[in-house]
Amino acid sequence: MGTTLFGPSGFPLRVLFATGEMFPLAKTGGLGDAAAALPAALARLGVDITAMLPGYDSALDAACGKRTLARLPAGGTLLLGRTPDSGLPVYLLDWPELFRRPGGPYQDADKRDWPDNLRRFAAFCAAAAHLAQHGDGGGWQPEIVHANDWHTGLLPAFLALHPGPRPASVFTIHNLAFQGNFALDEARALGLPDALLGTEGAEFYGRFSCLKAGIGYAQRLTTVSPTYAREILTPEEGCGMDGLLRARRGDLVGILNGIDTGLWNPAGDPALPRPFAAGDVAGKGDAKAAVRRELGLDPAAAGPLVVGVARLTHQKMADVVLAALPALLDQGVQVALHGEGDPALEAGLRAAAERFPGRLAVRIGYQEALAHRLLAAADIALTPSRFEPCGLTTMYAMRYGAVPVTRPVGGLADTVADVDTAAEGGTGFTFADPTPEALAGCVRRAVTLFADPPAWRRVQRAAMQRDFGWDRSARRYLDLYRDLAPAETGRLRRLAPPSVDPPPAPRPEVLPAASWSEAAD
Ligand code: ADP
Ligand code: GLC
């Protein structure tokens, strides 16, 4: 690793990685995967990194070896545990009133946003900021704070508004469309600092935007692919933030996400009936037979199995997939779809499955192991998007020998090379117009190639052999941290005693920003 490992303090860089979800503690999509795999990859490079996550029930259940570090006068407790798989240290903000409730991290069981999301994530960010400024009460303080998406957008803002020495901040945009926008009055009522309420702060078209806070206040910005980093500077793809992003373009870099090649590994995946690899895909046949049985698809069909695993949303073109289904099935393929999201699209897909028994299977819901089984079984993975910051599912699909049919946008443009236009080693099929006709036409190209087994095998092998591991990208984050860690962060205490100084902002009545009190146990 040479000397790049060390920060100005002469010790390994100390990084706090704050996130709203992290597999397997909590996951609603790709953020959960990336927020687990990147810190683990950085830890493998020798970075002294600790993640921080709200103490959801699922996270408290899954984390190992939890111990209490400090209690917050306003109600929360800071716990330190480890992830069950990578063993990465993780802080959990245990605050039952805010985070321990039935439902998901951001929504209730009926998929309605929790009405107090601003308070929940402002409290989380305030706790993380306090930890970053004063130490964790157990002797650790970061030099770099890395925040992710709107849930942690207020964290760089709280740090920036803090007068004293403070860690440097990085903010990663995983999806610009999720902005965490709330009524300004709600922000005011929570006692958020006045500086945040104006246009120079987090005010965004008359609302209060947690995402804008992250983009505006973090010292460095990253997003999850080079192409998306360019796209979000345009009015078409900038979701209203493009002006601010253009102003900050010198601080913004696109770093392609990697994938966890241990977790998403067809040669060692416990969810599959038989392992397989690029050199021998016989096990894919077993996976296909098993999935056909499981989903009630005709076991003897000759055509390819087309699979889709995605949130059923506008972003993922679920409406276009639904409209294209009759045209796809006309081509002699079988289709298996798994996802959840827009209730109208869920109902539409269920109805379509009833119309085409044995040829179309739809499973509404969210099942981690089924996603693995489906991608292993698939000949073709349907992963189209109107926009896509990175698109991990497409990379998983390629590694599992499922040739993607997708659009060349965002991270998909950076990871899929079209078979017909790539100079060499095409790995999938892409189409430009987000229409059912263009989608069906693109699937037709794939179906035609599927009828030529040696040619198909070449494409499949090329897709499976692409290196999507995290190592290269994790090194880029490490370089970014090193550039950023200003000399003065080296003076931040390596062994910090629990602080007794209340920070100036945000105010303690509503947010947990008063001092840590030492844990009783
Ligand atoms: P996004 O984060 O925008 O949803 P990605 O492709 O980057 O898109 O990541 C999606 C992740 O969520 C993948 O790990 C995928 O397997 C998973 N996923 C999406 N829908 C489901 C589902 N219904 N069941 C299980 N996993 C799902
Ligand atoms: C977001 C994006 C997705 C990306 C993931 C992880 O959910 O929609 O494209 O892969 O974050 O960064």
Coordinates of C-alpha atoms and ligand atoms in Angstrom, one line a residue:
M1 CA 0.0 0.0 0.0
G2 CA 3.1 2.2 0.3
T3 CA 2.6 5.5 2.1
T4 CA -0.8 6.4 0.6
L5 CA -2.4 4.7 3.6
F6 CA -1.3 7.4 6.1
G7 CA -2.9 10.7 6.8
P8 CA -1.1 13.8 8.0
S9 CA -1.2 12.4 11.6
G10 CA 1.2 9.7 10.5
F11 CA -1.4 7.1 11.4
P12 CA -3.8 5.3 9.1
L13 CA -6.6 7.6 8.0
R14 CA -9.6 7.6 10.3
V15 CA -12.8 7.8 8.4
L16 CA -16.4 7.9 9.6
F17 CA -18.8 6.6 6.9
A18 CA -22.3 7.7 7.6
T19 CA -25.2 6.1 5.7
G20 CA -29.0 5.5 6.0
E21 CA -28.6 1.8 5.0
M22 CA -26.0 -0.8 4.8
F23 CA -26.4 -4.5 3.8
P24 CA -27.0 -6.8 5.7
L25 CA -28.1 -4.4 8.5
A26 CA -30.6 -2.6 6.4
K27 CA -31.1 -2.3 2.6
T28 CA -33.7 -0.9 0.3
G29 CA -31.5 -0.8 -2.9
G30 CA -28.1 -0.3 -4.3
L31 CA -27.1 2.3 -1.6
G32 CA -27.2 -0.5 1.0
D33 CA -24.8 -2.6 -1.1
A34 CA -22.4 0.2 -1.9
A35 CA -22.4 1.4 1.7
A36 CA -21.4 -2.0 2.9
A37 CA -18.8 -2.9 0.2
L38 CA -16.9 0.4 -0.1
P39 CA -16.0 0.7 3.6
A40 CA -15.1 -3.0 3.7
A41 CA -12.8 -2.5 0.7
L42 CA -11.2 0.6 2.3
A43 CA -10.7 -1.3 5.5
R44 CA -8.9 -4.0 3.5
L45 CA -6.6 -1.2 2.2
G46 CA -5.8 -0.4 5.8
V47 CA -8.1 2.6 6.4
D48 CA -9.3 2.9 9.9
I49 CA -12.9 3.2 9.0
T50 CA -16.1 2.9 11.0
A51 CA -19.6 3.1 9.5
M52 CA -22.5 4.8 11.2
L53 CA -26.2 3.8 10.8
P54 CA -29.5 4.6 12.5
G55 CA -30.4 1.8 15.0
Y56 CA -33.2 0.2 13.1
D57 CA -34.5 -3.0 14.6
S58 CA -33.0 -5.0 11.7
A59 CA -29.6 -3.3 12.2
L60 CA -29.6 -3.9 16.0
D61 CA -30.6 -7.5 15.4
A62 CA -27.9 -8.1 12.8
A63 CA -24.9 -6.3 14.3
C64 CA -22.5 -8.4 16.4
G65 CA -20.8 -7.6 19.7
K66 CA -22.7 -4.4 20.4
R67 CA -21.6 -2.3 23.4
T68 CA -22.8 1.0 24.7
L69 CA -20.4 3.9 24.2
A70 CA -22.3 6.9 25.3
R71 CA -25.8 8.1 26.1
L72 CA -27.3 11.3 24.6
P73 CA -29.1 13.6 27.0
A74 CA -31.8 14.1 24.3
G75 CA -32.6 10.4 24.1
G76 CA -30.4 8.4 21.9
T77 CA -27.6 6.0 22.8
L78 CA -24.4 5.4 20.7
L79 CA -23.6 1.7 20.3
L80 CA -20.6 0.2 18.7
G81 CA -20.8 -3.2 17.0
R82 CA -19.5 -5.0 14.0
T83 CA -21.2 -6.1 10.8
P84 CA -21.8 -9.9 10.8
D85 CA -20.1 -10.6 7.5
S86 CA -17.1 -8.2 7.0
G87 CA -16.6 -7.5 10.7
L88 CA -16.5 -3.8 9.9
P89 CA -17.0 -1.6 13.0
V90 CA -20.3 0.2 12.9
Y91 CA -21.9 2.8 15.2
L92 CA -25.6 2.5 15.7
L93 CA -27.6 5.4 17.0
D94 CA -30.1 3.6 19.1
W95 CA -33.1 5.9 19.6
P96 CA -36.2 3.8 19.8
E97 CA -38.7 6.6 19.3
L98 CA -37.1 7.5 16.0
F99 CA -35.7 4.3 14.5
R100 CA -37.3 1.2 16.1
R101 CA -40.6 0.8 14.4
P102 CA -42.1 -1.7 12.0
G103 CA -41.4 -0.9 8.4
G104 CA -38.4 0.2 6.4
P105 CA -35.7 2.7 7.0
Y106 CA -37.5 5.5 5.3
Q107 CA -41.1 4.3 4.9
D108 CA -43.8 2.5 6.9
A109 CA -45.1 -1.0 5.9
D110 CA -47.6 0.7 3.5
K111 CA -44.7 2.5 1.7
R112 CA -45.6 5.9 3.0
D113 CA -42.6 8.1 4.0
W114 CA -42.3 8.3 7.8
P115 CA -43.8 11.7 8.6
D116 CA -40.9 12.6 10.9
N117 CA -38.1 11.8 8.4
L118 CA -36.5 15.2 8.7
R119 CA -36.4 14.9 12.5
R120 CA -35.1 11.3 12.3
F121 CA -32.3 12.1 9.9
A122 CA -31.4 15.5 11.3
A123 CA -31.0 13.8 14.7
F124 CA -28.9 11.1 13.1
C125 CA -26.7 13.7 11.4
A126 CA -26.4 15.8 14.5
A127 CA -25.2 12.7 16.5
A128 CA -22.7 11.9 13.7
A129 CA -21.4 15.5 13.7
H130 CA -21.0 15.5 17.4
L131 CA -19.1 12.3 17.3
A132 CA -16.9 13.7 14.5
Q133 CA -16.2 16.9 16.4
H134 CA -15.7 15.5 19.9
G135 CA -14.9 11.8 19.6
D136 CA -17.1 8.8 20.2
G137 CA -16.7 8.8 24.0
G138 CA -14.6 5.6 23.6
G139 CA -11.4 7.2 22.3
W140 CA -11.9 7.5 18.5
Q141 CA -12.3 10.5 16.3
P142 CA -12.3 10.7 12.5
E143 CA -10.2 12.9 10.2
I144 CA -12.6 12.4 7.3
V145 CA -16.4 12.2 7.4
H146 CA -17.9 10.5 4.4
A147 CA -21.7 11.1 4.1
N148 CA -24.0 9.4 1.5
D149 CA -27.3 10.6 -0.1
W150 CA -29.9 13.0 1.4
H151 CA -30.2 11.0 4.7
T152 CA -26.8 12.2 5.7
G153 CA -26.8 15.5 3.8
L154 CA -27.1 17.6 6.9
L155 CA -23.9 16.1 8.3
P156 CA -21.4 18.1 6.1
A157 CA -23.5 21.2 6.9
F158 CA -23.3 20.7 10.6
L159 CA -19.6 20.2 10.3
A160 CA -19.1 23.3 8.1
L161 CA -21.1 25.4 10.6
H162 CA -19.0 24.3 13.5
P163 CA -16.3 26.9 14.4
G164 CA -13.5 24.7 15.8
P165 CA -11.2 22.2 14.2
R166 CA -13.2 19.6 12.4
P167 CA -12.8 16.6 10.2
A168 CA -12.9 17.1 6.4
S169 CA -16.1 16.1 4.6
V170 CA -17.0 14.1 1.5
F171 CA -20.5 13.7 0.2
T172 CA -21.5 11.0 -2.3
I173 CA -24.6 11.3 -4.5
H174 CA -26.0 7.9 -5.1
N175 CA -29.2 9.2 -6.6
L176 CA -29.9 12.9 -7.3
A177 CA -33.7 12.2 -7.6
F178 CA -34.0 11.4 -3.9
Q179 CA -33.6 14.8 -2.3
G180 CA -35.1 14.7 1.2
N181 CA -37.1 17.9 0.7
F182 CA -39.3 19.1 3.5
A183 CA -41.3 22.2 4.5
L184 CA -39.0 25.1 5.6
D185 CA -41.3 25.6 8.6
E186 CA -40.6 22.0 9.7
A187 CA -36.8 22.7 9.6
R188 CA -37.3 25.9 11.5
A189 CA -39.4 24.2 14.2
L190 CA -36.7 21.6 14.7
G191 CA -34.3 24.4 15.6
L192 CA -32.0 23.9 12.6
P193 CA -29.5 26.7 12.3
D194 CA -30.7 29.9 10.6
A195 CA -27.8 29.7 8.2
L196 CA -29.3 26.6 6.7
L197 CA -32.7 28.0 6.1
G198 CA -31.8 30.6 3.4
T199 CA -30.8 30.2 -0.3
E200 CA -27.1 30.1 0.6
G201 CA -28.0 27.2 2.8
A202 CA -30.4 24.3 2.2
E203 CA -33.4 26.3 0.9
F204 CA -34.5 24.8 -2.4
Y205 CA -37.4 26.2 -4.4
G206 CA -39.2 27.2 -1.2
R207 CA -38.5 23.9 0.6
F208 CA -35.7 22.6 2.8
S209 CA -33.5 20.1 1.0
C210 CA -31.2 17.8 2.9
L211 CA -29.5 16.8 -0.4
K212 CA -28.8 20.4 -1.2
A213 CA -27.2 20.7 2.2
G214 CA -24.8 17.9 1.4
I215 CA -24.0 19.2 -2.0
G216 CA -23.5 22.7 -0.8
Y217 CA -21.5 22.2 2.4
A218 CA -19.3 19.1 1.8
Q219 CA -15.7 19.9 0.8
R220 CA -15.6 17.2 -1.9
L221 CA -18.4 15.6 -3.8
T222 CA -18.5 12.3 -5.6
T223 CA -21.1 10.4 -7.5
V224 CA -21.2 6.8 -8.5
S225 CA -20.1 6.8 -12.1
P226 CA -18.2 9.1 -14.5
T227 CA -21.0 9.4 -16.9
Y228 CA -23.6 10.3 -14.2
A229 CA -21.1 12.9 -12.9
R230 CA -21.4 14.7 -16.3
E231 CA -25.1 14.1 -16.8
I232 CA -26.1 15.8 -13.5
L233 CA -24.5 19.0 -14.6
T234 CA -27.2 19.4 -17.2
P235 CA -30.7 20.9 -16.7
E236 CA -32.2 17.6 -18.2
E237 CA -30.6 15.3 -15.6
G238 CA -29.8 17.8 -12.8
C239 CA -33.1 17.5 -10.9
G240 CA -33.0 21.2 -10.1
M241 CA -29.5 20.9 -8.5
D242 CA -27.5 21.3 -11.8
G243 CA -26.8 25.0 -11.2
L244 CA -25.3 24.3 -7.8
L245 CA -23.5 21.3 -9.1
R246 CA -22.0 23.3 -12.0
A247 CA -20.8 25.8 -9.5
R248 CA -19.1 23.0 -7.6
R249 CA -17.9 21.0 -10.6
G250 CA -14.3 21.5 -9.6
D251 CA -15.0 19.5 -6.4
L252 CA -17.1 16.8 -8.0
V253 CA -15.7 13.5 -9.3
G254 CA -17.5 10.4 -10.7
I255 CA -16.0 7.1 -9.3
L256 CA -17.6 4.0 -10.5
N257 CA -19.0 1.7 -7.8
G258 CA -17.6 -1.7 -7.5
I259 CA -19.5 -4.8 -6.5
D260 CA -18.9 -7.2 -3.6
T261 CA -17.4 -10.1 -5.5
G262 CA -17.6 -12.4 -2.5
L263 CA -21.3 -11.9 -2.0
W264 CA -22.2 -11.8 -5.7
N265 CA -20.1 -14.8 -6.8
P266 CA -21.8 -17.5 -8.9
A267 CA -18.9 -19.9 -7.9
G268 CA -19.8 -19.7 -4.2
D269 CA -23.3 -18.4 -3.8
P270 CA -25.3 -20.4 -1.2
A271 CA -28.6 -19.3 -2.9
L272 CA -27.8 -21.4 -6.0
P273 CA -28.4 -25.1 -6.6
R274 CA -24.9 -25.5 -8.2
P275 CA -21.9 -23.2 -8.6
F276 CA -20.8 -22.0 -12.0
A277 CA -18.1 -19.6 -13.4
A278 CA -17.2 -18.0 -16.7
G279 CA -15.3 -21.1 -17.8
D280 CA -18.1 -23.6 -17.1
V281 CA -21.7 -22.4 -17.0
A282 CA -23.4 -25.8 -16.7
G283 CA -24.6 -24.7 -13.2
K284 CA -26.6 -22.0 -14.9
G285 CA -28.8 -24.7 -16.5
D286 CA -29.6 -26.0 -13.0
A287 CA -30.4 -22.5 -11.7
K288 CA -32.7 -22.0 -14.7
A289 CA -34.5 -25.3 -14.2
A290 CA -35.0 -24.5 -10.5
V291 CA -36.3 -21.0 -11.1
R292 CA -38.7 -22.3 -13.8
R293 CA -40.1 -24.8 -11.3
E294 CA -40.2 -22.3 -8.5
L295 CA -42.1 -19.7 -10.6
G296 CA -44.3 -22.1 -12.6
L297 CA -42.7 -21.4 -16.0
D298 CA -42.9 -24.0 -18.7
P299 CA -39.8 -26.2 -18.0
A300 CA -39.4 -27.2 -21.7
A301 CA -39.4 -23.8 -23.4
A302 CA -36.6 -23.4 -25.9
G303 CA -36.1 -19.7 -25.9
P304 CA -34.1 -17.6 -23.5
L305 CA -35.2 -16.7 -20.0
V306 CA -35.4 -12.9 -19.6
V307 CA -35.3 -11.7 -16.0
G308 CA -35.9 -8.3 -14.3
V309 CA -35.1 -7.5 -10.7
A310 CA -35.7 -3.9 -9.8
R311 CA -37.7 -1.3 -8.0
L312 CA -40.9 -0.9 -9.9
T313 CA -40.5 2.8 -10.6
H314 CA -40.4 5.4 -13.4
Q315 CA -36.5 5.4 -13.1
K316 CA -36.4 1.7 -13.8
M317 CA -38.8 2.0 -16.7
A318 CA -41.2 -0.5 -15.2
D319 CA -44.0 1.2 -17.1
V320 CA -42.2 0.6 -20.4
V321 CA -41.4 -3.0 -19.5
L322 CA -45.0 -3.6 -18.7
A323 CA -46.1 -2.2 -22.0
A324 CA -43.5 -4.2 -23.9
L325 CA -44.4 -7.6 -22.4
P326 CA -46.7 -8.8 -25.2
A327 CA -44.1 -7.9 -27.8
L328 CA -41.4 -9.6 -25.8
L329 CA -43.4 -12.8 -25.3
D330 CA -44.2 -12.9 -29.0
Q331 CA -40.5 -13.4 -29.6
G332 CA -40.7 -16.8 -27.8
V333 CA -38.9 -15.7 -24.6
Q334 CA -40.0 -16.5 -21.0
V335 CA -40.0 -13.5 -18.6
A336 CA -39.6 -13.5 -14.8
L337 CA -39.9 -10.3 -12.9
H338 CA -39.3 -9.5 -9.3
G339 CA -39.7 -6.2 -7.6
E340 CA -41.9 -3.8 -5.7
G341 CA -42.8 -0.2 -5.9
D342 CA -45.6 1.8 -7.7
P343 CA -48.9 0.0 -6.7
A344 CA -50.4 0.6 -10.2
L345 CA -47.4 -1.0 -11.8
E346 CA -47.5 -3.9 -9.3
A347 CA -51.2 -4.5 -10.2
G348 CA -50.5 -4.2 -13.9
L349 CA -47.7 -6.8 -13.8
R350 CA -49.8 -9.2 -11.7
A351 CA -52.6 -8.9 -14.2
A352 CA -50.2 -9.5 -17.1
A353 CA -48.9 -12.7 -15.4
E354 CA -52.4 -14.0 -15.3
R355 CA -52.8 -13.4 -19.0
F356 CA -49.6 -15.3 -19.9
P357 CA -49.3 -18.4 -17.6
G358 CA -46.2 -20.5 -18.0
R359 CA -44.5 -17.7 -20.0
L360 CA -44.5 -14.8 -17.6
A361 CA -44.0 -15.0 -13.9
V362 CA -44.2 -12.0 -11.6
R363 CA -43.2 -12.0 -7.9
I364 CA -44.0 -8.7 -6.2
G365 CA -42.0 -8.2 -3.0
Y366 CA -38.4 -7.9 -1.9
Q367 CA -36.4 -11.1 -1.5
E368 CA -32.6 -11.0 -1.5
A369 CA -32.1 -14.7 -2.2
L370 CA -34.6 -14.7 -5.0
A371 CA -32.7 -11.8 -6.7
H372 CA -29.6 -14.0 -6.7
R373 CA -31.5 -17.1 -8.0
L374 CA -33.1 -15.1 -10.8
L375 CA -29.9 -13.5 -12.0
A376 CA -28.2 -16.9 -12.0
A377 CA -31.0 -18.4 -14.0
A378 CA -31.3 -15.6 -16.6
D379 CA -30.0 -15.7 -20.1
I380 CA -30.9 -12.0 -20.5
A381 CA -31.3 -9.4 -17.8
L382 CA -33.7 -6.6 -18.4
T383 CA -32.2 -3.6 -16.7
P384 CA -33.4 -0.5 -18.5
S385 CA -33.4 2.8 -16.8
R386 CA -34.5 6.4 -17.7
F387 CA -31.5 7.5 -15.7
E388 CA -29.1 5.4 -13.6
P389 CA -26.4 6.8 -11.3
C390 CA -24.5 3.5 -11.3
G391 CA -26.7 0.4 -11.6
L392 CA -25.3 -2.4 -9.5
T393 CA -27.9 -5.0 -10.7
T394 CA -26.5 -4.8 -14.2
M395 CA -23.0 -5.6 -12.9
Y396 CA -24.4 -8.5 -10.8
A397 CA -26.2 -9.8 -13.9
M398 CA -23.1 -9.8 -16.0
R399 CA -21.1 -11.6 -13.3
Y400 CA -23.9 -14.2 -13.2
G401 CA -23.8 -14.7 -17.0
A402 CA -27.0 -12.9 -17.7
V403 CA -26.5 -10.6 -20.7
P404 CA -28.0 -7.2 -20.1
V405 CA -30.5 -5.4 -22.2
T406 CA -30.3 -1.8 -21.0
R407 CA -30.0 1.9 -21.9
P408 CA -26.6 3.6 -22.2
V409 CA -27.1 6.2 -19.4
G410 CA -25.2 7.0 -16.3
G411 CA -23.2 4.0 -14.9
L412 CA -24.9 1.7 -17.4
A413 CA -23.0 3.5 -20.2
D414 CA -19.8 3.0 -18.2
T415 CA -20.3 -0.7 -17.6
V416 CA -22.1 -2.2 -20.7
A417 CA -20.5 -2.4 -24.1
D418 CA -23.0 -3.0 -26.9
V419 CA -22.3 -6.2 -28.8
D420 CA -22.9 -4.5 -32.2
T421 CA -21.0 -1.3 -31.7
A422 CA -18.2 -2.2 -29.2
A423 CA -14.7 -2.2 -30.7
E424 CA -14.1 -5.5 -29.0
G425 CA -15.7 -7.6 -26.3
G426 CA -19.3 -6.5 -26.3
T427 CA -21.1 -7.4 -23.0
G428 CA -24.7 -6.5 -23.6
F429 CA -27.3 -4.8 -25.7
T430 CA -28.3 -1.1 -25.4
F431 CA -31.1 1.0 -26.9
A432 CA -31.6 4.7 -26.9
D433 CA -35.3 5.6 -26.8
P434 CA -37.2 4.8 -23.6
T435 CA -40.1 3.3 -25.4
P436 CA -41.6 -0.2 -25.5
E437 CA -40.8 -0.5 -29.2
A438 CA -37.1 0.3 -28.7
L439 CA -37.0 -2.1 -25.8
A440 CA -38.6 -4.9 -27.7
G441 CA -36.3 -4.2 -30.7
C442 CA -33.3 -4.5 -28.4
V443 CA -34.5 -7.8 -26.9
R444 CA -34.9 -9.0 -30.5
R445 CA -31.2 -8.4 -31.1
A446 CA -30.4 -10.5 -28.0
V447 CA -32.8 -13.3 -29.0
T448 CA -31.2 -13.5 -32.4
L449 CA -27.7 -13.8 -31.0
F450 CA -29.0 -16.4 -28.4
A451 CA -29.9 -18.7 -31.4
D452 CA -26.2 -18.8 -32.2
P453 CA -24.8 -20.6 -29.1
P454 CA -21.0 -20.1 -29.8
A455 CA -21.5 -16.3 -30.4
W456 CA -23.8 -16.1 -27.3
R457 CA -21.2 -17.9 -25.2
R458 CA -18.5 -15.4 -26.3
V459 CA -20.6 -12.4 -25.1
Q460 CA -21.7 -14.2 -21.9
R461 CA -18.1 -15.0 -21.1
A462 CA -16.9 -11.4 -21.8
A463 CA -19.6 -10.1 -19.5
M464 CA -18.7 -12.6 -16.7
Q465 CA -15.0 -11.8 -17.0
R466 CA -15.4 -8.0 -16.6
D467 CA -13.6 -6.9 -13.4
F468 CA -16.2 -5.1 -11.3
G469 CA -14.4 -5.5 -8.0
W470 CA -14.1 -2.5 -5.6
D471 CA -10.3 -2.4 -5.3
R472 CA -9.6 0.2 -8.0
S473 CA -12.4 2.5 -7.0
A474 CA -11.7 2.2 -3.3
R475 CA -8.1 3.4 -4.0
R476 CA -9.5 6.4 -5.7
Y477 CA -11.6 7.2 -2.5
L478 CA -8.4 6.7 -0.5
D479 CA -6.5 9.2 -2.7
L480 CA -9.4 11.6 -2.3
Y481 CA -9.4 11.3 1.5
R482 CA -5.6 11.8 1.5
D483 CA -5.8 14.9 -0.6
L484 CA -8.5 16.3 1.6
A485 CA -7.3 15.5 5.1
P486 CA -5.9 19.0 5.9
A487 CA -2.8 19.1 8.1
E488 CA -4.8 20.4 11.0
T489 CA -7.0 17.3 11.1
G490 CA -3.9 15.5 12.1
R491 CA -4.2 17.4 15.4
L492 CA -7.7 16.0 16.0
R493 CA -7.3 13.7 18.9
R494 CA -6.5 10.2 18.2
L495 CA -7.5 9.2 21.7
A496 CA -10.2 11.7 22.5
P497 CA -11.7 11.8 26.0
P498 CA -15.5 12.1 26.0
S499 CA -16.4 15.7 25.4
V500 CA -18.3 17.9 27.7
D501 CA -18.6 20.9 25.4
P502 CA -22.0 21.3 23.8
P503 CA -21.6 22.2 20.2
P504 CA -23.1 25.4 18.9
A505 CA -25.5 23.9 16.4
P506 CA -28.1 22.5 16.1
R507 CA -29.9 23.4 19.2
P508 CA -30.4 20.7 21.8
E509 CA -34.1 20.9 22.6
V510 CA -35.0 18.8 19.6
L511 CA -31.8 17.4 18.3
P512 CA -29.3 15.3 20.2
A513 CA -26.6 17.8 20.0
A514 CA -25.8 18.3 23.7
S515 CA -22.8 16.6 25.0
W516 CA -22.3 12.9 25.2
S517 CA -22.7 11.6 28.7
E518 CA -20.5 8.8 29.5
A519 CA -22.1 5.4 29.3
A520 CA -23.1 4.0 32.7
D521 CA -22.1 0.5 31.7
Ligands
ADP1 P1 -31.1 1.1 -7.2 O1 -30.2 1.2 -6.1 O2 -31.4 2.3 -8.0 O3 -32.4 0.4 -6.8 P2 -29.1 -0.8 -8.2 O4 -29.2 -1.7 -9.4 O5 -27.8 -0.1 -8.0 O6 -30.4 0.1 -8.3 O7 -29.3 -1.7 -6.9 C1 -30.4 -2.4 -6.6 C2 -30.2 -3.4 -5.5 O8 -31.4 -3.8 -4.9 C3 -29.6 -4.7 -6.0 O9 -28.8 -5.3 -5.0 C4 -30.8 -5.6 -6.4 O10 -30.5 -6.9 -6.3 C5 -31.7 -5.2 -5.2 N1 -33.1 -5.3 -5.4 C6 -33.9 -4.5 -6.1 N2 -35.2 -4.9 -6.1 C7 -35.2 -6.0 -5.4 C8 -36.2 -7.0 -4.9 N3 -37.4 -6.8 -5.2 N4 -35.8 -8.0 -4.2 C9 -34.5 -8.2 -3.8 N5 -33.5 -7.3 -4.2 C10 -33.8 -6.3 -5.0
GLC2 C1 -28.6 4.4 -6.1 C2 -28.7 4.4 -7.6 C3 -28.0 3.3 -8.3 C4 -26.7 3.0 -7.6 C5 -26.8 2.9 -6.1 C6 -25.5 2.6 -5.4 O1 -29.6 3.6 -5.6 O2 -30.0 4.5 -8.1 O3 -27.8 3.5 -9.6 O4 -26.1 1.8 -8.1 O5 -27.4 4.1 -5.6 O6 -24.6 3.7 -5.6

